Amino acid sequence: MPDIEELLSQFSTLGIELDDGTAAACLDICCRYSVDEEAFVNAWIAYSVSNLNGANPTVENLADFERKEFAAVKTPKRSTVSSNVQVFSSSNSKKAPVYSSEFSTPPRSSASSARTPASSKKLNFSPLVYTPEVFSPSEKFNSRKNRGQVVSSFGKPPLEFRANNCEFELTTYNVIDASKWKFFYDTLLTISDAVQDRFERLAADIVKTNKLNEPIPFKDCGLEPRTFQGSVLPYDKAKTSSNAVEIVGLEDSNYEIISLDLSEVEEFAIFPGQVIVFEGVLVGKTITARKCFSSAAKPVASPPSLKSHCQILVAAGPFTLSDTLSYEPLDDLIAHVLQHPPNILVLVGPLVDANHPKIAQGQIAETFSDFYSTMVKK
């Protein structure tokens, strides 16, 4: 169900503040037409730019917006046959009814797809779903004949994989409170801030590694060589000179775009999106670079000193097939870990793939957060 706080957050991200009456009108439209907060805000922005010259929403223009954008949308009808929704769990064969008038009757599966292949294997990591077909065991996975086969190796592999009493310490870096974060949810502003933060850190590392002067903003012109920083904008190699590109400044330059002439630089290699620091002369809207720096390589770390062998097992997701949410690969992985316990087990996501067809179709009966937490606890 749409949440008013999330709706206000979506508008606030775009610099739009709503009063209580307008926010209530927006929430009412979301609820009546089953539109989530982000989709509603995107629809409003498109409508406002096309019809209202980008005006902010009001109760009056929201009424016009609803009439023009949602007039042809039929409000989903609630089922009059039954008010309870059946939720299935792979851990048992019983159906768990959920009594709520907020849910509508799920679409019926075809007769062929409703048949669940018989399997005595317990599926520990499948989510709660509206139809048991979602976590039907995969015939393709169970019929494979290359289980446990080594497909690639590097160096001299150990003769056997056997856990030992190796003692080690794990240190966690950049501990972040994730209680306020949502799984599979990032706004464009959040992504942009994260990317810009990485650019700033990388530029600072380049300056420190090459012992350069502190970079200055693009607005400071002069005939003396100075240090600048920025990232290379996308360019067409067929239309752009190999010695001239456009760069966008970082926060100190208010993300201003300026031309960079590299004709006087002896050697350089650049690509779109690359963060570079350069020394040159800024005249007008063009910087003539004399030197260009892009390396911030760290010293090679000393090899670890271990008193005994340390067995590390790394597995990468997704851990289920594209046609089911049975998570049989993850079950097999855990079985292997129990049989051959390593010293360290590293799981690389995604544990839950938001683009999985069964999830995209809305067939699971729990949130991503609850599903993920359940998998990790198990």
CSV table of C-alpha atoms in Angstrom, one decimal:
chain,number,residue,atom,x,y,z
A,1,MET,CA,0.0,0.0,0.0
A,2,PRO,CA,1.4,3.4,-0.9
A,3,ASP,CA,2.9,5.3,2.1
A,4,ILE,CA,2.6,9.1,2.5
A,5,GLU,CA,6.1,9.4,3.9
A,6,GLU,CA,7.6,7.7,0.9
A,7,LEU,CA,5.5,9.9,-1.4
A,8,LEU,CA,6.8,13.1,0.4
A,9,SER,CA,10.3,11.7,0.1
A,10,GLN,CA,10.0,11.2,-3.6
A,11,PHE,CA,8.8,14.7,-4.2
A,12,SER,CA,11.4,16.1,-1.8
A,13,THR,CA,14.1,14.5,-3.8
A,14,LEU,CA,13.0,16.7,-6.7
A,15,GLY,CA,12.9,19.8,-4.5
A,16,ILE,CA,9.1,19.8,-4.3
A,17,GLU,CA,7.4,20.3,-0.9
A,18,LEU,CA,3.7,19.4,-0.5
A,19,ASP,CA,1.2,20.7,2.0
A,20,ASP,CA,-1.0,18.2,3.9
A,21,GLY,CA,-4.0,18.6,1.5
A,22,THR,CA,-2.0,18.1,-1.6
A,23,ALA,CA,-0.1,15.1,-0.1
A,24,ALA,CA,-3.5,13.5,0.9
A,25,ALA,CA,-4.8,14.0,-2.7
A,26,CYS,CA,-1.7,12.4,-4.2
A,27,LEU,CA,-2.0,9.4,-1.8
A,28,ASP,CA,-5.6,9.0,-2.6
A,29,ILE,CA,-4.9,8.7,-6.3
A,30,CYS,CA,-2.1,6.2,-5.6
A,31,CYS,CA,-4.4,4.0,-3.5
A,32,ARG,CA,-7.4,4.1,-5.9
A,33,TYR,CA,-5.3,3.3,-9.0
A,34,SER,CA,-2.7,0.9,-7.4
A,35,VAL,CA,0.2,3.2,-8.4
A,36,ASP,CA,3.4,3.1,-6.3
A,37,GLU,CA,5.0,6.3,-5.1
A,38,GLU,CA,7.9,6.5,-7.6
A,39,ALA,CA,5.6,5.8,-10.6
A,40,PHE,CA,3.1,8.4,-9.5
A,41,VAL,CA,5.8,11.1,-9.1
A,42,ASN,CA,7.3,10.3,-12.5
A,43,ALA,CA,3.8,10.5,-14.1
A,44,TRP,CA,3.2,13.8,-12.4
A,45,ILE,CA,6.5,15.3,-13.6
A,46,ALA,CA,5.8,14.2,-17.2
A,47,TYR,CA,2.3,15.7,-17.0
A,48,SER,CA,3.4,18.9,-15.3
A,49,VAL,CA,6.2,19.6,-17.8
A,50,SER,CA,3.9,18.9,-20.8
A,51,ASN,CA,0.9,20.8,-19.6
A,52,LEU,CA,1.7,23.1,-16.7
A,53,ASN,CA,5.2,24.4,-17.5
A,54,GLY,CA,6.6,22.4,-14.6
A,55,ALA,CA,4.2,23.7,-11.9
A,56,ASN,CA,4.1,22.0,-8.5
A,57,PRO,CA,1.0,19.9,-7.7
A,58,THR,CA,-2.1,21.4,-6.1
A,59,VAL,CA,-5.4,19.9,-5.2
A,60,GLU,CA,-7.0,21.6,-8.3
A,61,ASN,CA,-4.4,20.6,-10.9
A,62,LEU,CA,-4.2,17.1,-9.4
A,63,ALA,CA,-7.9,16.7,-10.3
A,64,ASP,CA,-7.2,17.6,-13.9
A,65,PHE,CA,-4.1,15.3,-13.8
A,66,GLU,CA,-6.2,12.4,-12.6
A,67,ARG,CA,-8.9,13.0,-15.2
A,68,LYS,CA,-6.5,13.1,-18.1
A,69,GLU,CA,-3.9,10.5,-17.1
A,70,PHE,CA,-6.1,7.9,-15.2
A,71,ALA,CA,-9.5,8.2,-16.8
A,72,ALA,CA,-8.9,5.2,-19.0
A,73,VAL,CA,-7.4,3.2,-16.1
A,74,LYS,CA,-9.9,0.8,-14.6
A,75,THR,CA,-9.7,0.6,-10.8
A,76,PRO,CA,-8.9,-3.0,-9.8
A,77,LYS,CA,-12.0,-4.7,-8.5
A,78,ARG,CA,-11.8,-6.6,-5.3
A,79,SER,CA,-12.9,-10.2,-5.4
A,80,THR,CA,-16.4,-10.9,-4.1
A,81,VAL,CA,-15.9,-14.6,-4.0
A,82,SER,CA,-13.5,-14.8,-1.1
A,83,SER,CA,-11.6,-12.3,1.1
A,84,ASN,CA,-8.7,-14.6,2.0
A,85,VAL,CA,-5.6,-15.1,0.0
A,86,GLN,CA,-3.7,-18.4,0.1
A,87,VAL,CA,0.0,-18.2,0.8
A,88,PHE,CA,2.2,-21.2,0.2
A,89,SER,CA,5.5,-22.1,1.9
A,90,SER,CA,8.0,-24.7,0.6
A,91,SER,CA,8.7,-25.8,4.1
A,92,ASN,CA,5.3,-27.6,4.4
A,93,SER,CA,2.5,-28.6,2.1
A,94,LYS,CA,-0.2,-26.7,3.9
A,95,LYS,CA,-1.8,-23.6,2.6
A,96,ALA,CA,-1.6,-20.6,5.0
A,97,PRO,CA,-4.7,-18.3,4.5
A,98,VAL,CA,-4.1,-14.6,5.0
A,99,TYR,CA,-7.3,-12.8,5.8
A,100,SER,CA,-7.3,-9.2,4.5
A,101,SER,CA,-9.6,-7.1,2.4
A,102,GLU,CA,-6.5,-5.2,1.1
A,103,PHE,CA,-5.5,-8.1,-1.2
A,104,SER,CA,-7.2,-9.1,-4.5
A,105,THR,CA,-7.6,-12.7,-5.7
A,106,PRO,CA,-4.3,-13.7,-7.4
A,107,PRO,CA,-4.6,-14.7,-11.1
A,108,ARG,CA,-5.2,-18.4,-11.6
A,109,SER,CA,-2.4,-20.5,-13.1
A,110,SER,CA,-3.1,-22.7,-16.1
A,111,ALA,CA,-3.7,-26.3,-15.5
A,112,SER,CA,-0.3,-27.3,-16.9
A,113,SER,CA,1.7,-24.8,-14.9
A,114,ALA,CA,-0.2,-25.6,-11.6
A,115,ARG,CA,1.2,-29.1,-11.5
A,116,THR,CA,4.1,-29.2,-9.1
A,117,PRO,CA,6.7,-31.8,-9.9
A,118,ALA,CA,6.9,-34.3,-7.1
A,119,SER,CA,10.1,-34.0,-5.0
A,120,SER,CA,11.1,-35.3,-1.6
A,121,LYS,CA,13.9,-32.7,-1.4
A,122,LYS,CA,13.2,-30.0,1.2
A,123,LEU,CA,13.6,-26.5,-0.1
A,124,ASN,CA,14.9,-24.3,2.7
A,125,PHE,CA,15.3,-21.0,1.0
A,126,SER,CA,12.2,-20.5,-1.0
A,127,PRO,CA,10.0,-17.5,-0.2
A,128,LEU,CA,6.3,-17.3,0.7
A,129,VAL,CA,4.3,-17.3,-2.5
A,130,TYR,CA,0.8,-17.1,-3.8
A,131,THR,CA,1.1,-20.3,-5.9
A,132,PRO,CA,3.3,-23.3,-5.3
A,133,GLU,CA,4.3,-23.3,-8.9
A,134,VAL,CA,6.8,-20.5,-8.1
A,135,PHE,CA,9.1,-22.8,-6.1
A,136,SER,CA,8.7,-26.0,-8.2
A,137,PRO,CA,12.0,-27.9,-8.3
A,138,SER,CA,13.9,-27.3,-11.5
A,139,GLU,CA,14.1,-30.5,-13.7
A,140,LYS,CA,17.0,-29.0,-15.7
A,141,PHE,CA,19.1,-28.4,-12.5
A,142,ASN,CA,18.3,-31.8,-11.0
A,143,SER,CA,19.1,-33.6,-14.2
A,144,ARG,CA,22.6,-32.1,-14.7
A,145,LYS,CA,25.6,-34.5,-14.8
A,146,ASN,CA,28.5,-32.1,-14.1
A,147,ARG,CA,27.9,-31.7,-10.4
A,148,GLY,CA,31.2,-31.1,-8.5
A,149,GLN,CA,33.2,-30.9,-11.7
A,150,VAL,CA,36.2,-28.6,-11.8
A,151,VAL,CA,35.9,-26.3,-14.9
A,152,SER,CA,38.9,-24.1,-14.3
A,153,SER,CA,41.9,-24.0,-12.0
A,154,PHE,CA,44.8,-21.7,-11.3
A,155,GLY,CA,48.2,-22.7,-9.8
A,156,LYS,CA,48.6,-25.9,-7.9
A,157,PRO,CA,45.3,-26.9,-6.2
A,158,PRO,CA,45.4,-28.7,-2.9
A,159,LEU,CA,45.0,-32.4,-2.9
A,160,GLU,CA,41.9,-32.2,-0.7
A,161,PHE,CA,39.6,-29.6,0.7
A,162,ARG,CA,39.6,-30.2,4.4
A,163,ALA,CA,38.9,-27.6,7.2
A,164,ASN,CA,41.5,-27.1,9.9
A,165,ASN,CA,41.9,-25.2,13.1
A,166,CYS,CA,43.5,-22.1,11.4
A,167,GLU,CA,43.1,-19.1,13.7
A,168,PHE,CA,42.4,-15.7,12.0
A,169,GLU,CA,40.7,-12.4,12.7
A,170,LEU,CA,38.2,-10.6,10.5
A,171,THR,CA,38.1,-6.8,10.6
A,172,THR,CA,35.0,-4.9,9.3
A,173,TYR,CA,35.6,-1.7,7.5
A,174,ASN,CA,33.1,1.1,6.8
A,175,VAL,CA,30.4,-0.2,9.1
A,176,ILE,CA,27.1,1.3,8.0
A,177,ASP,CA,23.8,1.4,9.8
A,178,ALA,CA,21.5,-0.3,7.2
A,179,SER,CA,18.4,-0.1,9.3
A,180,LYS,CA,17.1,2.9,7.3
A,181,TRP,CA,17.9,1.5,3.9
A,182,LYS,CA,15.6,-0.5,1.7
A,183,PHE,CA,16.6,-3.6,-0.3
A,184,PHE,CA,16.5,-3.1,-4.1
A,185,TYR,CA,15.7,0.6,-3.8
A,186,ASP,CA,17.9,3.5,-4.8
A,187,THR,CA,16.8,6.9,-6.1
A,188,LEU,CA,18.7,8.6,-8.9
A,189,LEU,CA,19.8,11.2,-6.4
A,190,THR,CA,21.3,8.5,-4.1
A,191,ILE,CA,23.1,6.8,-6.9
A,192,SER,CA,24.5,10.2,-8.2
A,193,ASP,CA,25.7,11.1,-4.7
A,194,ALA,CA,27.5,7.8,-4.3
A,195,VAL,CA,29.2,8.1,-7.7
A,196,GLN,CA,30.3,11.7,-7.1
A,197,ASP,CA,31.7,10.7,-3.7
A,198,ARG,CA,33.8,8.0,-5.4
A,199,PHE,CA,35.0,10.5,-7.9
A,200,GLU,CA,36.1,12.9,-5.1
A,201,ARG,CA,37.9,10.1,-3.2
A,202,LEU,CA,39.7,8.9,-6.4
A,203,ALA,CA,40.8,12.4,-7.4
A,204,ALA,CA,42.2,13.0,-3.8
A,205,ASP,CA,44.1,9.7,-4.1
A,206,ILE,CA,45.6,10.8,-7.5
A,207,VAL,CA,46.7,14.1,-6.0
A,208,LYS,CA,48.3,12.3,-3.0
A,209,THR,CA,49.9,9.6,-5.0
A,210,ASN,CA,51.5,11.9,-7.5
A,211,LYS,CA,52.3,14.6,-4.8
A,212,LEU,CA,50.5,17.4,-6.7
A,213,ASN,CA,49.2,20.8,-5.6
A,214,GLU,CA,45.7,21.1,-4.3
A,215,PRO,CA,43.3,21.3,-7.4
A,216,ILE,CA,41.5,24.6,-7.9
A,217,PRO,CA,38.0,25.4,-9.4
A,218,PHE,CA,37.6,25.9,-13.1
A,219,LYS,CA,36.6,29.6,-12.6
A,220,ASP,CA,40.2,30.6,-11.6
A,221,CYS,CA,41.8,31.6,-14.9
A,222,GLY,CA,45.5,32.5,-15.3
A,223,LEU,CA,48.6,32.2,-17.4
A,224,GLU,CA,50.5,30.1,-14.9
A,225,PRO,CA,50.0,26.3,-14.9
A,226,ARG,CA,47.6,25.2,-12.2
A,227,THR,CA,46.2,21.9,-11.0
A,228,PHE,CA,42.6,20.9,-11.9
A,229,GLN,CA,40.4,17.8,-11.5
A,230,GLY,CA,37.4,16.3,-13.3
A,231,SER,CA,36.0,13.3,-15.2
A,232,VAL,CA,35.9,12.7,-18.9
A,233,LEU,CA,32.6,13.1,-20.6
A,234,PRO,CA,31.4,10.6,-23.2
A,235,TYR,CA,32.6,11.4,-26.7
A,236,ASP,CA,32.4,10.1,-30.3
A,237,LYS,CA,35.9,8.9,-31.5
A,238,ALA,CA,34.8,9.4,-35.1
A,239,LYS,CA,33.8,13.0,-34.6
A,240,THR,CA,36.1,14.2,-31.7
A,241,SER,CA,39.8,15.0,-32.0
A,242,SER,CA,42.0,12.6,-30.1
A,243,ASN,CA,43.6,15.6,-28.4
A,244,ALA,CA,40.5,17.4,-27.3
A,245,VAL,CA,37.7,16.2,-25.0
A,246,GLU,CA,35.2,17.7,-22.7
A,247,ILE,CA,35.4,17.2,-18.9
A,248,VAL,CA,33.0,17.9,-16.1
A,249,GLY,CA,34.4,19.4,-12.9
A,250,LEU,CA,33.8,18.0,-9.4
A,251,GLU,CA,32.0,19.7,-6.6
A,252,ASP,CA,34.6,22.4,-6.2
A,253,SER,CA,33.8,23.5,-9.8
A,254,ASN,CA,30.0,23.2,-9.4
A,255,TYR,CA,30.1,20.4,-12.0
A,256,GLU,CA,30.9,22.9,-14.8
A,257,ILE,CA,31.7,21.4,-18.2
A,258,ILE,CA,34.8,22.7,-20.0
A,259,SER,CA,37.0,21.8,-22.9
A,260,LEU,CA,40.4,20.1,-22.3
A,261,ASP,CA,43.2,20.4,-24.9
A,262,LEU,CA,45.7,17.5,-24.6
A,263,SER,CA,47.8,18.3,-27.6
A,264,GLU,CA,50.8,19.3,-25.4
A,265,VAL,CA,50.7,16.2,-23.2
A,266,GLU,CA,53.4,13.8,-24.3
A,267,GLU,CA,51.6,10.5,-23.3
A,268,PHE,CA,48.0,9.9,-22.1
A,269,ALA,CA,45.3,7.3,-22.2
A,270,ILE,CA,41.7,8.3,-21.3
A,271,PHE,CA,38.2,6.9,-21.6
A,272,PRO,CA,34.7,8.2,-20.9
A,273,GLY,CA,33.9,8.5,-17.2
A,274,GLN,CA,37.6,8.4,-16.1
A,275,VAL,CA,38.6,10.7,-13.2
A,276,ILE,CA,41.8,12.6,-14.1
A,277,VAL,CA,43.9,15.3,-12.5
A,278,PHE,CA,45.9,17.6,-14.8
A,279,GLU,CA,48.2,20.6,-14.7
A,280,GLY,CA,47.6,23.3,-17.3
A,281,VAL,CA,46.5,26.8,-18.2
A,282,LEU,CA,42.9,27.9,-18.2
A,283,VAL,CA,41.9,30.5,-20.7
A,284,GLY,CA,38.2,31.2,-21.2
A,285,LYS,CA,36.4,27.9,-21.5
A,286,THR,CA,39.4,25.8,-22.5
A,287,ILE,CA,42.2,24.3,-20.4
A,288,THR,CA,45.5,23.5,-22.2
A,289,ALA,CA,46.9,20.6,-20.3
A,290,ARG,CA,50.7,20.2,-19.8
A,291,LYS,CA,50.6,17.0,-17.7
A,292,CYS,CA,47.8,14.5,-17.1
A,293,PHE,CA,47.6,12.1,-14.1
A,294,SER,CA,45.1,9.2,-13.7
A,295,SER,CA,47.0,6.6,-11.6
A,296,ALA,CA,46.3,6.2,-7.9
A,297,ALA,CA,47.8,2.7,-7.5
A,298,LYS,CA,48.4,1.6,-4.0
A,299,PRO,CA,51.5,-0.1,-2.9
A,300,VAL,CA,51.4,-3.9,-3.3
A,301,ALA,CA,50.3,-5.4,0.0
A,302,SER,CA,52.7,-7.8,1.8
A,303,PRO,CA,51.7,-11.5,1.3
A,304,PRO,CA,49.7,-12.8,4.3
A,305,SER,CA,51.5,-14.8,6.9
A,306,LEU,CA,49.6,-17.9,7.9
A,307,LYS,CA,50.7,-20.5,10.3
A,308,SER,CA,48.6,-23.2,8.5
A,309,HIS,CA,46.5,-23.5,5.4
A,310,CYS,CA,43.3,-21.5,5.3
A,311,GLN,CA,40.4,-22.8,3.2
A,312,ILE,CA,38.3,-20.1,1.6
A,313,LEU,CA,35.1,-20.8,-0.3
A,314,VAL,CA,33.6,-18.1,-2.5
A,315,ALA,CA,30.2,-18.4,-4.2
A,316,ALA,CA,28.5,-15.8,-6.4
A,317,GLY,CA,24.8,-15.4,-7.0
A,318,PRO,CA,22.1,-15.4,-8.1
A,319,PHE,CA,21.5,-18.7,-6.3
A,320,THR,CA,18.4,-19.8,-8.1
A,321,LEU,CA,17.4,-20.5,-11.7
A,322,SER,CA,15.5,-18.1,-13.9
A,323,ASP,CA,12.3,-20.3,-14.0
A,324,THR,CA,11.9,-21.0,-10.3
A,325,LEU,CA,12.5,-19.6,-6.8
A,326,SER,CA,13.3,-23.0,-5.4
A,327,TYR,CA,16.9,-21.9,-4.6
A,328,GLU,CA,18.2,-25.4,-5.1
A,329,PRO,CA,21.8,-24.2,-6.0
A,330,LEU,CA,21.9,-22.5,-2.6
A,331,ASP,CA,20.7,-25.7,-0.9
A,332,ASP,CA,23.4,-27.7,-2.6
A,333,LEU,CA,26.0,-25.1,-1.6
A,334,ILE,CA,25.0,-25.3,2.0
A,335,ALA,CA,25.1,-29.1,1.8
A,336,HIS,CA,28.6,-28.9,0.4
A,337,VAL,CA,29.7,-26.5,3.1
A,338,LEU,CA,28.4,-28.8,5.8
A,339,GLN,CA,30.2,-31.8,4.2
A,340,HIS,CA,33.5,-29.8,3.6
A,341,PRO,CA,33.5,-26.9,6.1
A,342,PRO,CA,35.8,-24.1,5.0
A,343,ASN,CA,37.5,-21.6,7.4
A,344,ILE,CA,35.8,-18.7,5.5
A,345,LEU,CA,32.7,-18.7,3.4
A,346,VAL,CA,32.1,-15.6,1.2
A,347,LEU,CA,28.7,-15.2,-0.5
A,348,VAL,CA,28.6,-12.6,-3.3
A,349,GLY,CA,25.1,-11.4,-4.3
A,350,PRO,CA,22.6,-11.0,-5.5
A,351,LEU,CA,20.9,-13.4,-3.0
A,352,VAL,CA,17.5,-12.1,-4.3
A,353,ASP,CA,17.4,-10.9,-7.9
A,354,ALA,CA,14.9,-8.1,-8.2
A,355,ASN,CA,14.7,-8.8,-12.0
A,356,HIS,CA,13.8,-12.4,-11.6
A,357,PRO,CA,10.6,-13.1,-13.6
A,358,LYS,CA,8.7,-14.6,-10.7
A,359,ILE,CA,9.5,-11.6,-8.5
A,360,ALA,CA,8.8,-9.1,-11.3
A,361,GLN,CA,5.4,-10.7,-11.7
A,362,GLY,CA,4.6,-10.1,-8.1
A,363,GLN,CA,4.2,-13.7,-7.1
A,364,ILE,CA,6.0,-13.7,-3.8
A,365,ALA,CA,4.0,-12.9,-0.6
A,366,GLU,CA,6.6,-11.2,1.5
A,367,THR,CA,8.9,-8.1,1.1
A,368,PHE,CA,12.4,-8.3,-0.2
A,369,SER,CA,13.7,-7.3,3.2
A,370,ASP,CA,11.9,-10.1,5.0
A,371,PHE,CA,12.9,-12.7,2.4
A,372,TYR,CA,16.5,-11.6,2.5
A,373,SER,CA,16.6,-11.6,6.3
A,374,THR,CA,15.1,-15.1,6.4
A,375,MET,CA,17.7,-16.4,4.0
A,376,VAL,CA,20.6,-15.0,5.9
A,377,LYS,CA,19.3,-16.3,9.3
A,378,LYS,CA,19.0,-19.8,7.8
